[in-house]
Coordinates of C-alpha atoms in Angstrom, one line a residue:
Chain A
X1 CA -8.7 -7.5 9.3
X2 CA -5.6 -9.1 9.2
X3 CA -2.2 -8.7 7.2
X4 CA 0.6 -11.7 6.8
X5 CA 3.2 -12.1 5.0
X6 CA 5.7 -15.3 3.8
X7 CA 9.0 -14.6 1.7
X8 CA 10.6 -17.8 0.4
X9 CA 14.1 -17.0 -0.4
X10 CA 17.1 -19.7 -1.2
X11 CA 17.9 -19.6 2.8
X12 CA 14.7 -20.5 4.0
X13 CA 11.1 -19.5 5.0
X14 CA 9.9 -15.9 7.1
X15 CA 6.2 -15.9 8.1
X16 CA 5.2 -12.8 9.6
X17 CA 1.3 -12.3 11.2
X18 CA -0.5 -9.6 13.0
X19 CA -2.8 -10.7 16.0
X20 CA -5.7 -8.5 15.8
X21 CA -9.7 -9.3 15.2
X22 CA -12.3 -7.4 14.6
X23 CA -16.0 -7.6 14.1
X24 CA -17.0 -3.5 12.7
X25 CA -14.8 -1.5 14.6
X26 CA -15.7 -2.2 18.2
X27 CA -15.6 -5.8 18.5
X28 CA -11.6 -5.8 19.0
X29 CA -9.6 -8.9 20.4
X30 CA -6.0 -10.3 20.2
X31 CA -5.7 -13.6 18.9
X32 CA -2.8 -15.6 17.2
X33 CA -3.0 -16.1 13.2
X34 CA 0.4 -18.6 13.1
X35 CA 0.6 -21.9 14.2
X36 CA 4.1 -23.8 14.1
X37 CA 3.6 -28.0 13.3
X38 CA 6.3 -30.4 12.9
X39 CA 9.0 -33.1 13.9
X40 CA 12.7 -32.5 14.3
X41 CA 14.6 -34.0 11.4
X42 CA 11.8 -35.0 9.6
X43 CA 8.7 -32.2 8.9
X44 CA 8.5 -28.5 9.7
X45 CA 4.8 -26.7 8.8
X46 CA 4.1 -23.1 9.4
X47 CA 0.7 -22.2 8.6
X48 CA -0.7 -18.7 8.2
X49 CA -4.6 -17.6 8.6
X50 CA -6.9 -14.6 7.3
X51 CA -10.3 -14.2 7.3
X52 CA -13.4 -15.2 9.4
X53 CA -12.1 -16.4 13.4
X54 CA -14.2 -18.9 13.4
X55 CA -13.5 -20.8 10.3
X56 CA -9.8 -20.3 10.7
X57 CA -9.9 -21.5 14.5
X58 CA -12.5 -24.7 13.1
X59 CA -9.5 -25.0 10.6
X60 CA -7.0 -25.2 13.0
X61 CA -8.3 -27.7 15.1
X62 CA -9.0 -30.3 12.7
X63 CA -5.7 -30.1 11.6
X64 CA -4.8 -31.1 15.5
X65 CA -7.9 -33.8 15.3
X66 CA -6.4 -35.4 11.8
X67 CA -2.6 -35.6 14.1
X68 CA -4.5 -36.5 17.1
X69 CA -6.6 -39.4 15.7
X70 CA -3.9 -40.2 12.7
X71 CA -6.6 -39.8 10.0
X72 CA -5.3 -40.8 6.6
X73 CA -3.9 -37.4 5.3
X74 CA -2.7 -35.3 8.2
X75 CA 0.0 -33.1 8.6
X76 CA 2.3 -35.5 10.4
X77 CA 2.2 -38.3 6.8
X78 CA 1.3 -35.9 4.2
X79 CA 5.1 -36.8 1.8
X80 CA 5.6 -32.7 0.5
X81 CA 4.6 -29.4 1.1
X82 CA 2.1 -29.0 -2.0
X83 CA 0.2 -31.8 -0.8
X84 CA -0.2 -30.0 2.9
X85 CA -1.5 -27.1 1.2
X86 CA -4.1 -29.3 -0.9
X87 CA -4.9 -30.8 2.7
X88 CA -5.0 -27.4 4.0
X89 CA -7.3 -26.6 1.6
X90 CA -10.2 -29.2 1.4
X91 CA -9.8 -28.9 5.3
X92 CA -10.4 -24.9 4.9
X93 CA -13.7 -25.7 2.5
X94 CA -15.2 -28.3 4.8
X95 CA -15.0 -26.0 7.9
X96 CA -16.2 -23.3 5.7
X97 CA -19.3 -25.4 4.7
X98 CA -20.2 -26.6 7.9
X99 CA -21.1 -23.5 8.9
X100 CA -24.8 -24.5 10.7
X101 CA -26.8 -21.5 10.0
X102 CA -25.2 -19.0 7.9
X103 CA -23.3 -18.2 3.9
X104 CA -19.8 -19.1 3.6
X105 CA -17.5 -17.5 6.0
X106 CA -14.2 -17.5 4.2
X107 CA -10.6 -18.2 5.0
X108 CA -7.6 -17.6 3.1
X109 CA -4.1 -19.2 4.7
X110 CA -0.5 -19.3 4.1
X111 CA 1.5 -22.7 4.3
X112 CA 5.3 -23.2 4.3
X113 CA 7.6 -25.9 5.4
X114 CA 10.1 -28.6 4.3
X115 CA 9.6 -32.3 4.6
X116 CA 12.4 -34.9 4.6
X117 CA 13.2 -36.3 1.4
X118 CA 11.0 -33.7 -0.4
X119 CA 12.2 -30.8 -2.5
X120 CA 13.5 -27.6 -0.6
X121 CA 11.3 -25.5 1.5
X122 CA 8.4 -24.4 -0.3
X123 CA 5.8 -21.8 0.4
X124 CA 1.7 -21.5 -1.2
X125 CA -1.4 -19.4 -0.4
X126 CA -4.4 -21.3 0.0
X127 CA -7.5 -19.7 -1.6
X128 CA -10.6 -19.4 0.1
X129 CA -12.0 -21.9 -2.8
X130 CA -9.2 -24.5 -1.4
X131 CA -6.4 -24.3 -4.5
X132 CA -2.9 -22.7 -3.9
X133 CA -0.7 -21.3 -5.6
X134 CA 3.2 -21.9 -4.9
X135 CA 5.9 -18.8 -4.2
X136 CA 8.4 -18.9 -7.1
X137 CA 11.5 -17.3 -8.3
X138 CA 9.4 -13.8 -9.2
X139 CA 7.5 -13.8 -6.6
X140 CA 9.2 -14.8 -3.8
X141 CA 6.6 -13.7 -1.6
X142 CA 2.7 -14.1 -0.9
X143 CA 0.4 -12.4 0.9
X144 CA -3.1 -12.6 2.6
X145 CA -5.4 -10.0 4.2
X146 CA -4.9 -6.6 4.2
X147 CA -1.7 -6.7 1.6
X148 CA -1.5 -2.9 -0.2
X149 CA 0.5 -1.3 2.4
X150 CA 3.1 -3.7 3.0
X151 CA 3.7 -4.7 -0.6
X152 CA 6.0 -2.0 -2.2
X153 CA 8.9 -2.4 0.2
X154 CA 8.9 -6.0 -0.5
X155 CA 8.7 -5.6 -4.2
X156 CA 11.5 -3.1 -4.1
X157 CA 14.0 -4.8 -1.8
X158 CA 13.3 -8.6 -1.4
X159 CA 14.9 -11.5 -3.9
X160 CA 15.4 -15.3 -3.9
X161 CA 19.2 -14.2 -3.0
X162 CA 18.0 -11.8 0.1
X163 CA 19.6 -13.7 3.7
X164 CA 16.9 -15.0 5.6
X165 CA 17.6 -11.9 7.9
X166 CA 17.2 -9.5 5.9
X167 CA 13.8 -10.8 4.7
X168 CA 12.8 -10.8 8.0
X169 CA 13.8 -7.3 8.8
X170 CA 11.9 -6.5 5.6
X171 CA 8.6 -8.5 6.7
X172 CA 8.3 -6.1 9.5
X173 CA 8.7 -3.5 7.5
X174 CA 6.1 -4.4 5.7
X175 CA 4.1 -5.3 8.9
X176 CA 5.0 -1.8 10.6
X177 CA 3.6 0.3 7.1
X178 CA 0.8 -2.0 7.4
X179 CA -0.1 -1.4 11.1
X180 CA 0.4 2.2 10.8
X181 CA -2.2 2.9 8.1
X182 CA -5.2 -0.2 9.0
X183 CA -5.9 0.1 12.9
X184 CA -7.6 -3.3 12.1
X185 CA -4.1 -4.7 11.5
X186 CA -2.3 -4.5 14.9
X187 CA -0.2 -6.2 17.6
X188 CA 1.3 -9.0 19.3
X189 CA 3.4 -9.0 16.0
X190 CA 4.3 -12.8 15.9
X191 CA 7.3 -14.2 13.8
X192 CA 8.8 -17.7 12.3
X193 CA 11.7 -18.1 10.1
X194 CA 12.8 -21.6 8.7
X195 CA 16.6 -21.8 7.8
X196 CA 15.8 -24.5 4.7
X197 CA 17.4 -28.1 4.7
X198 CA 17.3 -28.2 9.1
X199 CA 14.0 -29.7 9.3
X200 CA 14.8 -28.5 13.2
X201 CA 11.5 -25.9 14.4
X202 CA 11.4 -22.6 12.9
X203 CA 12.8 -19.3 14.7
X204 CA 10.2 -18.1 17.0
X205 CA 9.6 -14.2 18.4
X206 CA 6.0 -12.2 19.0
X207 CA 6.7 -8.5 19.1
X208 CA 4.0 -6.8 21.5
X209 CA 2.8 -3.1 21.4
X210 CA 5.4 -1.6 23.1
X211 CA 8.3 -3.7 21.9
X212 CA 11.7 -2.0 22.0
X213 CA 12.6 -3.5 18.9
X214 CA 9.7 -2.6 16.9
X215 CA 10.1 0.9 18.2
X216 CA 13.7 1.2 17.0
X217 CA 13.5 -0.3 14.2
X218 CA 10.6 1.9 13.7
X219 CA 12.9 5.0 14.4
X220 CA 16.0 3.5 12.5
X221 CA 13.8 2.9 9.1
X222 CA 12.4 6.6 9.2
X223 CA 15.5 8.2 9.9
X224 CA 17.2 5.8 7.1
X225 CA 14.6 6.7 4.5
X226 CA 14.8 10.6 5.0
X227 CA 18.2 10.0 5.0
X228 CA 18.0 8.2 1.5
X229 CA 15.8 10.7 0.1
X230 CA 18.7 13.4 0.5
X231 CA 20.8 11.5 -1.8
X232 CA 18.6 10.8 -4.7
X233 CA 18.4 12.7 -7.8
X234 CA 16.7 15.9 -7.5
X235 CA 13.3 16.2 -10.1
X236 CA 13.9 16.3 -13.8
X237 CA 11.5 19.3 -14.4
X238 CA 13.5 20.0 -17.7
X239 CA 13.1 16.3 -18.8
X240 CA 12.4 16.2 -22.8
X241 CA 9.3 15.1 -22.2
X242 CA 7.9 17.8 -20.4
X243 CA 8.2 20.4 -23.4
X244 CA 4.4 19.7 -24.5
X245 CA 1.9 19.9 -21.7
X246 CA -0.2 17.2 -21.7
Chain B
X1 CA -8.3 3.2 -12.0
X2 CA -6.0 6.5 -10.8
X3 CA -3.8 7.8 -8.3
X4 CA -3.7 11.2 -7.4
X5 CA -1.6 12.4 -4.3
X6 CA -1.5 16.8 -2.9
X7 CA 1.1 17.1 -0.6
X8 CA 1.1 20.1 1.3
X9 CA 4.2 21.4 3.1
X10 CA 5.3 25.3 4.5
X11 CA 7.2 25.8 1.3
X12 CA 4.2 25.1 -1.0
X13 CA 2.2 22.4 -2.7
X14 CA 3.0 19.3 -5.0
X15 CA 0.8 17.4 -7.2
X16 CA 1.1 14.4 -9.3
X17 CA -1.2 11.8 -11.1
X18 CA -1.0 9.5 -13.0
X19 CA -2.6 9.2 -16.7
X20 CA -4.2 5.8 -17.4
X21 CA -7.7 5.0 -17.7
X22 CA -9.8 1.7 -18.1
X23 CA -12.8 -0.1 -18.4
X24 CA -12.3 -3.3 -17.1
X25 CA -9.0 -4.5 -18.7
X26 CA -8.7 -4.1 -22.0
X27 CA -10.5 -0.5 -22.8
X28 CA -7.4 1.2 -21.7
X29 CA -6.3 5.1 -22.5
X30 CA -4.2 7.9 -21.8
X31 CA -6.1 11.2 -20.3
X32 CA -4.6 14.0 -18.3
X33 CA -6.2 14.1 -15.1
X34 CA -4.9 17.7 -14.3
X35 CA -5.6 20.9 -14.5
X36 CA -4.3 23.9 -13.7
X37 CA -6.1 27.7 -13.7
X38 CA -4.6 30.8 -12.7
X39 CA -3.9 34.4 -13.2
X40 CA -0.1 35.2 -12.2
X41 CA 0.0 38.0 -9.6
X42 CA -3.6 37.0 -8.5
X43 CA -4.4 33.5 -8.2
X44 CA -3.0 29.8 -8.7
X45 CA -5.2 26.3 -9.0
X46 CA -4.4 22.8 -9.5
X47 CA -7.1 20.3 -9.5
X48 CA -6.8 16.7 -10.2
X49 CA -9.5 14.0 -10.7
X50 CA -10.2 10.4 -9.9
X51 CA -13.4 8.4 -10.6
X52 CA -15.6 8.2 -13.7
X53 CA -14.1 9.7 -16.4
X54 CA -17.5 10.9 -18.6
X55 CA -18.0 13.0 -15.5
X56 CA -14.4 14.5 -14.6
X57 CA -14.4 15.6 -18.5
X58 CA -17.9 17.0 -17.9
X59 CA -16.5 18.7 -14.3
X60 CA -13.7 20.0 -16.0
X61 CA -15.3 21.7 -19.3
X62 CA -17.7 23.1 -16.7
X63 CA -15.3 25.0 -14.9
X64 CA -13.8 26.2 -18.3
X65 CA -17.6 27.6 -18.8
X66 CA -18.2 29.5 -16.4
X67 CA -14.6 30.8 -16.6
X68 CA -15.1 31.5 -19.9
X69 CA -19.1 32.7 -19.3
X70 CA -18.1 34.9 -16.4
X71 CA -20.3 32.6 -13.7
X72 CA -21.3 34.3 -10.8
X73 CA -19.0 31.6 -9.4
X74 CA -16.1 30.5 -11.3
X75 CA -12.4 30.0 -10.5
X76 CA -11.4 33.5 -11.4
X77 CA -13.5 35.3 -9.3
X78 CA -13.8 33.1 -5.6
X79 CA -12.2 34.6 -2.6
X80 CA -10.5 31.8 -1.4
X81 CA -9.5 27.7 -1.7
X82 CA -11.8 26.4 0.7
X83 CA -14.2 28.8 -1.6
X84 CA -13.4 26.8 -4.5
X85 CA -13.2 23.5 -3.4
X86 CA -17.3 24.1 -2.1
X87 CA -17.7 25.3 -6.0
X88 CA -16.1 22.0 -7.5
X89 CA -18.1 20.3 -5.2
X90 CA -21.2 21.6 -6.7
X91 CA -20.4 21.1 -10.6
X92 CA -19.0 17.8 -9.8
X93 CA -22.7 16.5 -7.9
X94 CA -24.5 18.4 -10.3
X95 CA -22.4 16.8 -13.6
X96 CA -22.9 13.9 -12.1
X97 CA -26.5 13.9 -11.6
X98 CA -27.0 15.3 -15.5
X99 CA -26.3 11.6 -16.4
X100 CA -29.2 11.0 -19.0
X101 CA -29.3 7.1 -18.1
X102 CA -27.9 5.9 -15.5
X103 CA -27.2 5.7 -12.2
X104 CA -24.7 8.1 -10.4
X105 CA -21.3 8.0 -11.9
X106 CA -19.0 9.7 -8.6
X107 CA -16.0 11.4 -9.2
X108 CA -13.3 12.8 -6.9
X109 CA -10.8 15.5 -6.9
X110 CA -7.9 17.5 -5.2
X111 CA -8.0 20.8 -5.7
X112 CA -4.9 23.4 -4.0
X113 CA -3.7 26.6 -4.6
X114 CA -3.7 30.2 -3.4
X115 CA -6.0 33.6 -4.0
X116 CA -4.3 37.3 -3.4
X117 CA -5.2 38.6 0.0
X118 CA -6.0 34.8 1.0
X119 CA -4.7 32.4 3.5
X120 CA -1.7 30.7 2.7
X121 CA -1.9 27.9 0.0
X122 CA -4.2 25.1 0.8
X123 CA -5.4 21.9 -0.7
X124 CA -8.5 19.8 -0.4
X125 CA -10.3 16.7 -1.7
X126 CA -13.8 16.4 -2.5
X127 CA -15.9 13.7 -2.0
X128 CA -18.4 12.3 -4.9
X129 CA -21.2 13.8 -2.3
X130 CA -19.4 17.5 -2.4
X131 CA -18.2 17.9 0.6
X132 CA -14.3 18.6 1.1
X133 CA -11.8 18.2 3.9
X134 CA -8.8 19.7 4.4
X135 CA -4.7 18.9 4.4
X136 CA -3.5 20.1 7.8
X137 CA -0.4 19.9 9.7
X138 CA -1.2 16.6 10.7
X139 CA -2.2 15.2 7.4
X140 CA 0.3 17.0 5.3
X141 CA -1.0 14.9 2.0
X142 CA -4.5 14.0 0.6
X143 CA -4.9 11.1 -2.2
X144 CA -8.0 9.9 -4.0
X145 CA -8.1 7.1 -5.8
X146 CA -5.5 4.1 -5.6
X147 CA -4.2 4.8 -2.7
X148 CA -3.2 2.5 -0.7
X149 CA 0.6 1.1 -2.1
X150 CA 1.8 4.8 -1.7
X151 CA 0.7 5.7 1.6
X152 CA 3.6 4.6 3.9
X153 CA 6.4 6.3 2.1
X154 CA 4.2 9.6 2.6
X155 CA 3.2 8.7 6.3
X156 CA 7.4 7.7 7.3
X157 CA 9.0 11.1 5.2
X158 CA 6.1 13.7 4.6
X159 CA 5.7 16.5 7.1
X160 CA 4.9 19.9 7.4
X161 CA 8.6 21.3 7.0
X162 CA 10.0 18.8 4.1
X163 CA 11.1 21.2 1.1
X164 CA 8.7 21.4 -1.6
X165 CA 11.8 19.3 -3.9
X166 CA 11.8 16.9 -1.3
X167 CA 8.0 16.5 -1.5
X168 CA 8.4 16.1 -4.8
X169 CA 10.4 13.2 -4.9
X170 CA 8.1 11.5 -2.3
X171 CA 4.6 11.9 -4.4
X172 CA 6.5 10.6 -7.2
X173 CA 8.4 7.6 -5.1
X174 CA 4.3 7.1 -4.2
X175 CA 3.7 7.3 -7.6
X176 CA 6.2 4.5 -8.6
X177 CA 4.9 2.0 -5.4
X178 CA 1.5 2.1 -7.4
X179 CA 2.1 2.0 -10.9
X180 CA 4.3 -0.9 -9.6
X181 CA 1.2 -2.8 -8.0
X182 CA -1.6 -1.7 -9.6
X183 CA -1.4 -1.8 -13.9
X184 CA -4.4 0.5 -13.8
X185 CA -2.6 3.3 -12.7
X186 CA 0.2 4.1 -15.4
X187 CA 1.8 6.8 -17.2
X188 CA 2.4 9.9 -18.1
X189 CA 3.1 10.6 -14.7
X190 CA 2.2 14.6 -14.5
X191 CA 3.8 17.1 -11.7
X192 CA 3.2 20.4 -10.4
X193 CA 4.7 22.0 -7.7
X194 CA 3.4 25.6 -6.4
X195 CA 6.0 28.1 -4.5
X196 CA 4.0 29.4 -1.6
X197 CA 3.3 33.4 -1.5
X198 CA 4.3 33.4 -5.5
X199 CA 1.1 33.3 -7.3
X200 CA 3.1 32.4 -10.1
X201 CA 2.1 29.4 -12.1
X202 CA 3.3 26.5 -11.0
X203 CA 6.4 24.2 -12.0
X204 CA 5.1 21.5 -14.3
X205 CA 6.7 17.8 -15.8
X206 CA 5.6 15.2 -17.3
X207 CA 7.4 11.9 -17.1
X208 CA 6.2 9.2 -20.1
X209 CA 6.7 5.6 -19.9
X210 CA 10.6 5.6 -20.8
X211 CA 11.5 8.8 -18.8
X212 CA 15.6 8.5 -18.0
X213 CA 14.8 10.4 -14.7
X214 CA 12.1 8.2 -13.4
X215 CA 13.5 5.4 -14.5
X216 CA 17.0 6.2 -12.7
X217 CA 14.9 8.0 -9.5
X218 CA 13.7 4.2 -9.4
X219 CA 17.5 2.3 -9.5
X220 CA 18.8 5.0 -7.0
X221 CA 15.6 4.2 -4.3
X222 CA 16.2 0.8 -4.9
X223 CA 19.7 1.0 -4.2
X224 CA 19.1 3.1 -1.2
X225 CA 16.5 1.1 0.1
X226 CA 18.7 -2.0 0.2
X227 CA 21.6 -0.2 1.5
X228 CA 19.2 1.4 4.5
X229 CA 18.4 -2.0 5.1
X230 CA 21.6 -3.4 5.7
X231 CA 22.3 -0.7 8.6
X232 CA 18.3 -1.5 10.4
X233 CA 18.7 -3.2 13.5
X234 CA 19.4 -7.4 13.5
X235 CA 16.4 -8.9 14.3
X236 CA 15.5 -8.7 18.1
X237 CA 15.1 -12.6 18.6
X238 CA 15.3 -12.3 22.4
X239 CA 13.0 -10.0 23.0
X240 CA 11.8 -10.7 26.7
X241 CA 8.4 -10.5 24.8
X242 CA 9.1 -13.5 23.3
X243 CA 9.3 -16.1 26.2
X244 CA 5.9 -17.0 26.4
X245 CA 4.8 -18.0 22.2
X246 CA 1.0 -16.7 21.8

């Protein structure tokens, strides 16, 4: 399995992945689901992956193939980011059907990025099928993989107005609740976060297993949320409502 | 769909559901999904239900029966929890098996509580097969059902020692991450909460779709959510871990 996360707010992009694989439950290797394309000043592309490893890895090198050899649509001339995630795409279901022996193996990604002269940063999920669909105003963030866990916190706290901190804090938040409750989902926890209009490489970090932050932040959250729970309003058991059992 | 979470802590036991039903999207209703049988003084139960709703309605009317008929097993007369949770079992395969048509229509359920002379209150959930397990200090809740959007506010604040208001709170915090995610799951959103050692019935609420205390238990979390995220940690950018990218 496999859980990332990218939050488009007015400051700029936050991609968040796990790096764990899995075939059943014994089958367990570490491998990286983000990959980080671009030119200073002129492009910046994160790309997120979910799904089968060897479609998304067949996916990711031809993308490096279409740079290398300069096909016609590649990453490095493609003019916005809604027509790299249409690339992204066609590339996903071509892999996917080239599969020698077997049915489908699907693949889901997330793209983000910015390129010069195009609109602001933008960020789209690309369906196994090959369309996307963009992040907007009311849902400022998308998902892929294993997304239940990790979705309430983001619904409850994250906005197009949140800092591009902040939604970073609150991708690994969403991470961390995710990690805790799929053992499929797991570690080197890798981060990128795009201040939008630079066009200079995104913010890089990879949190391992026993990263110090994780841990604290880990510690600060729980202590926060106990903390918060104190202070809320204690149960309306003589609510109006409650005179007629249902 | 449903969600249905027991949470059982020293001080007692809380449960809440939620009261939505539907068949695919459009055949949606409101049914209570649960129950509670007792005799003050002697013995307390709460039982919720997730899954086909032709059989929990069979499952419960059962029970009523053989209350009602005096069954050589029935809820007034087992010894203990674990005792009853082995009866529901059995109604709920064999309701589920009287099916005229079709194939097997499962059900789950949660059933807690406490008998005179008995353990302390417990709580378990049983499988569409019958079998049960049961909360322990470890795994102070038990949910069936939609479950996944309100596990990680149980797994960071539940434990053994939270007060039984406290607990409260957090089932219905769960509550709200799923009716948030999931439109399947919806209100009213029912409460009980048992006082441990009382035998007394136990506390009940219901909250309908325009309850003032759910709806201002969901501004204040909000609220403190953002604040508790403005005192986390900054991000830890230059984590050692981060020399090498993946």
């Amino acid at each position: 399995m496999t859980y990332c996360v990218a939050i488009s707010v007015d400051q700029g992009l936050v991609f968040v992945s796990d790096s764990r694989t899995n075939s059943g439950v014994d089958n367990v290797s570490t491998y990286s689901k983000m990959r980080s394309f671009g030119v200073p000043g002129e492009r910046q592309f994160v790309i997120c992956a979910a799904g089968n490893l060897a479609t998304t890895q067949s996916v990711f090198l031809q993308l490096e193939r279409d740079i290398a050899g300069n096909a016609p649509q590649n990453l490095m001339n493609l003019t916005g980011v809604a027509d790299a995630a249409s690339y992204l795409g066609r590339v996903s279901v071509e892999q996917q059907r080239e599969t020698p022996g077997g049915p489908v193996f699907e693949a889901s990604f997330l793209i983000g990025g910015e390129v010069a002269g195009s609109t602001r940063s933008r960020s789209f999920m690309v369906y196994p099928e090959g369309n996307h669909i963009a992040s907007g105003p009311q849902t400022p963030f998308l998902q892929i993989g294993e997304i239940k866990y990790g979705k309430p916190i983001l619904d409850r706290v994250v906005s197009a107005d949140t800092s591009l901190e902040d939604a970073t804090v609150c991708a690994l938040l969403s991470m961390d609740a995710t990690t805790r409750s799929n053992v499929s989902v797991g570690p080197p926890i890798e981060v990128r976060a795009y201040h939008s209009g630079t066009l200079q490489p995104p913010r890089y970090v990879s949190f391992g297993d026993d990263s110090p932050y994780l841990h604290e932040l880990r510690r600060a959250w729980t202590h926060e949320l106990h903390a918060a729970l104190r202070r809320l309003p204690a149960v309306g058991w003589n609510e109006a409502a409650t005179a007629r059992e249902l």
